[in-house]
């Protein structure tokens, strides 16, 4: 047992973990030539075990590695064991301890955002008003029943509920749809084929530019396969989009969106500017100027991360720890002199 | 210790740019070079445009002998004046540097193969049909899949376009508006049409017609006067001074001198030469610092904005660290490291400036002086320290394995130097990485995104932390620390350049095509030294050192 604890708390394990982490980061960086950043995060960093994925390198043997979660866990276990057995809480070491606490906060911050943060986008042309953002890496099947009198009815089926060969009951329409074929989540262009009672089978893809019109028992239904939407209790309007280049070059000098935010719940109605390095924060969500399309559409990245403060806490701890360390070292070296 | 006279030839070396040449036309052209234009997102004197363009086209910022005699000397601005005002003659000058044998072959007549590197615009025009075909072929291939030949062809196309745009300067040069109502920059064509900048358009036309005549001087002066009377454009005199002195070029020479002095001091084991080396190092540090400051003032930005400036800054930081080490404990080794790293980094910077302009406009994402000054600077300091530690490791291992000269005391001090520099590196890379995270959170809403450049910085942090923990735990000793520090060179070179070669991510501002082989070669050489150092201590010729 003692041997185990000694090994667990050893410098050797710390060094080994850091070297493993380096290897993982290196492989995870190389993989970005072939995978997008989200796939890389899923496969290498936000996972317990990872494979040096070889299909793209043309090797036949995948090599197992400890994933990001595994590395984090090893570091935590090592540090906790070291604190419990080996390290002493002396004043001279206070700074070093704070730096290590900062590193722990950093690890938890990354764990938290991998679990809880939600990213989506808003694409706005000038004059557009939107009360939802879209998750461009996920999609859903939507039906809109056009009203004969009263309001339209919207029905949304998330991708997870669509499975080949299974039926999905859509209560609002009082019918069942049989899913004949559905694309895998990794496929670039989503596609779904389904049949409604008494109808020919319908094929929808993510490339469709118009909603499909279906006649169901005298009612008109618009069906579409679209990016997953997150509806919000407030709306954004793009008043104007500014895009400047340095004269005589193709280098972007600035792009910024003038938006109007209307939040009836809070009685807010204000106009403000979102630009690079100057986001808008509202109700736990942050809107960043991410990109633009030629022709004036502005693309805002919408991020919700409940643990955004953890890295900041970590930075404070590290900064305090470093200053404490230098001050104690300095005063000790002063004392040591004759 | 009174060997200050060594600085006198150094000062002469540094200030030789003040010596003028070219006689009367040379003086007129100098004033011509001070006329302000707007180019690549920044106001600059014509002299800078001339140097950058010539550098992009021929790889040098002054004319070579192959180009022949240009009116007014061999300076870039003399060449630009000819391109603008006597385009026919300029087309015959051999200024296009072409290295790729297949392109040289394309330009050669079938009978007499050519073995030169510089070609003229006219020679390129003669084969334009073949050339256009090659460009089309290269453009049809995706950029990642292009061969070296295809990349060189496209590169040549850009240089040809640059040359022809300079010939069509009336529609390209952005000159200051010369009226109070409209001070914006516009082309001479536009200002001529609108009438607002009428005077300036006429001035330029006068310069063109009086080119190579004694009246040229007067028409240049008239243009200068017209601009200073009517526009808000600055004088650009600081940049002219910077161009003329070329302080980074002379720094490079000072570093070579330091290397020479230290190497000579080893052969004839004397304190005289090494104390001279320390003085020259101090001078080089002052000169390098001044050059960085002037560059920052001209650009209006913190010192590191792109790969070129990061190389210049790494050289400065290493020289600074070495100076500090030498002041703390004078052993005569630090000047050698400063000379070697300063020389290497400035040589690298020169290679990275091949595209000409190094003070380009900052794209929107990077347009923030605060984060450039904090995050980027501290990351770059981390790179610099990591390289210095690596160089100390290389020196120690090579001297220990190959010679008997590495005694216990020197080995001990090399070890503690290497350790101290690694600690410095860890602090700055770690702080820089955290600052980068905060910047990312402020701009994109995520502290950490596993972007390649972020990962590169993280690798340095992890590696230096691993080395220091291994030392603390007694896993590595003196030899291990040196070897690990050498591997740090591999890690740093990869973080600094390797990730840019992937061509993905938010930091691809520093993207560079090719150069992968150079990096691989460098890394292999480091690994070779590590293998050498892994010889058992008994096989080291300086047994005492390990």
XYZ file of C-alpha atoms in Angstrom, chain A residues 11-12 14-15 18-19 21-22 25-26 29-30 32-33 37 41 45-46 99-100 103 106 110 119 246-249 251-255 276-277 279 281 288 301 303 311-312 314-315 318 322 326, chain B residues 38 40-41 174 301 361-365 367-368 427 430-431 434 438-439 441-452 455 458-459 462-463 465-466 469-470 472-473 475 491 494 499 502 504:
94
model
C 7.526 13.378 -9.015
C 7.927 10.529 -11.440
C 3.942 14.088 -12.320
C 6.627 14.085 -15.007
C 3.095 15.919 -18.243
C 4.934 14.000 -20.946
C -0.096 15.385 -21.898
C 2.495 16.726 -24.330
C -1.560 17.769 -27.288
C 0.874 17.088 -30.121
C -2.809 19.337 -32.936
C -1.680 17.264 -35.893
C -6.544 19.206 -36.876
C -5.265 18.968 -40.401
C -11.704 21.509 -33.881
C -11.921 18.038 -28.794
C -9.337 16.149 -25.119
C -12.841 15.700 -23.736
C 0.238 28.282 -8.264
C -0.701 24.610 -8.058
C -3.557 24.893 -12.127
C -7.687 25.679 -14.689
C -11.767 23.186 -18.863
C -22.099 27.355 -28.468
C -7.190 49.122 -44.977
C -7.209 51.189 -48.137
C -5.416 49.594 -51.047
C -5.248 46.169 -49.354
C -6.691 43.158 -44.959
C -9.734 43.523 -42.703
C -9.411 46.574 -40.539
C -12.620 46.222 -38.624
C -15.957 44.522 -38.666
C -13.940 42.036 -32.559
C -12.671 41.945 -28.989
C -18.635 41.238 -27.177
C -23.076 39.948 -22.616
C -19.124 37.662 -30.197
C -21.113 33.447 -32.016
C -21.675 31.228 -26.035
C -10.042 30.345 -15.471
C -10.103 33.897 -14.125
C -7.032 30.449 -11.711
C -5.227 33.454 -13.155
C -1.325 32.006 -10.212
C 3.997 33.977 -8.267
C 9.128 35.981 -5.393
C -0.045 55.042 -48.239
C -0.258 48.105 -46.966
C -2.392 49.956 -44.442
C -1.976 56.499 -52.787
C 2.556 48.714 -32.327
C -1.505 46.410 -41.058
C -2.963 44.260 -38.302
C -6.085 42.374 -39.246
C -9.169 43.053 -37.157
C -8.706 40.158 -34.685
C -5.965 44.961 -33.730
C -5.414 45.389 -30.003
C 7.206 31.754 -15.913
C 2.819 30.142 -18.434
C 1.835 33.760 -17.830
C -2.921 32.439 -19.323
C -8.126 35.655 -21.187
C -7.793 37.343 -24.569
C -12.298 34.508 -23.617
C -12.747 38.227 -24.213
C -12.857 37.846 -27.974
C -14.344 34.466 -28.747
C -15.992 33.399 -25.517
C -13.757 30.490 -24.692
C -10.698 30.479 -22.508
C -9.157 27.525 -24.235
C -10.012 26.207 -27.678
C -7.224 23.717 -28.469
C -6.196 25.860 -31.393
C -2.789 24.795 -32.792
C -1.369 24.048 -28.066
C 0.960 24.755 -23.874
C 3.603 22.301 -25.057
C 4.250 21.413 -20.083
C 7.768 20.607 -21.173
C 7.322 22.205 -16.070
C 8.175 18.546 -16.657
C 9.721 18.603 -11.721
C 12.071 15.913 -12.970
C 13.213 18.383 -8.264
C 12.443 14.693 -7.991
C 14.994 11.989 -11.946
C 9.534 21.761 -28.812
C 7.699 23.372 -33.404
C 2.064 24.866 -36.017
C -0.401 23.169 -40.487
C -5.248 25.790 -39.612
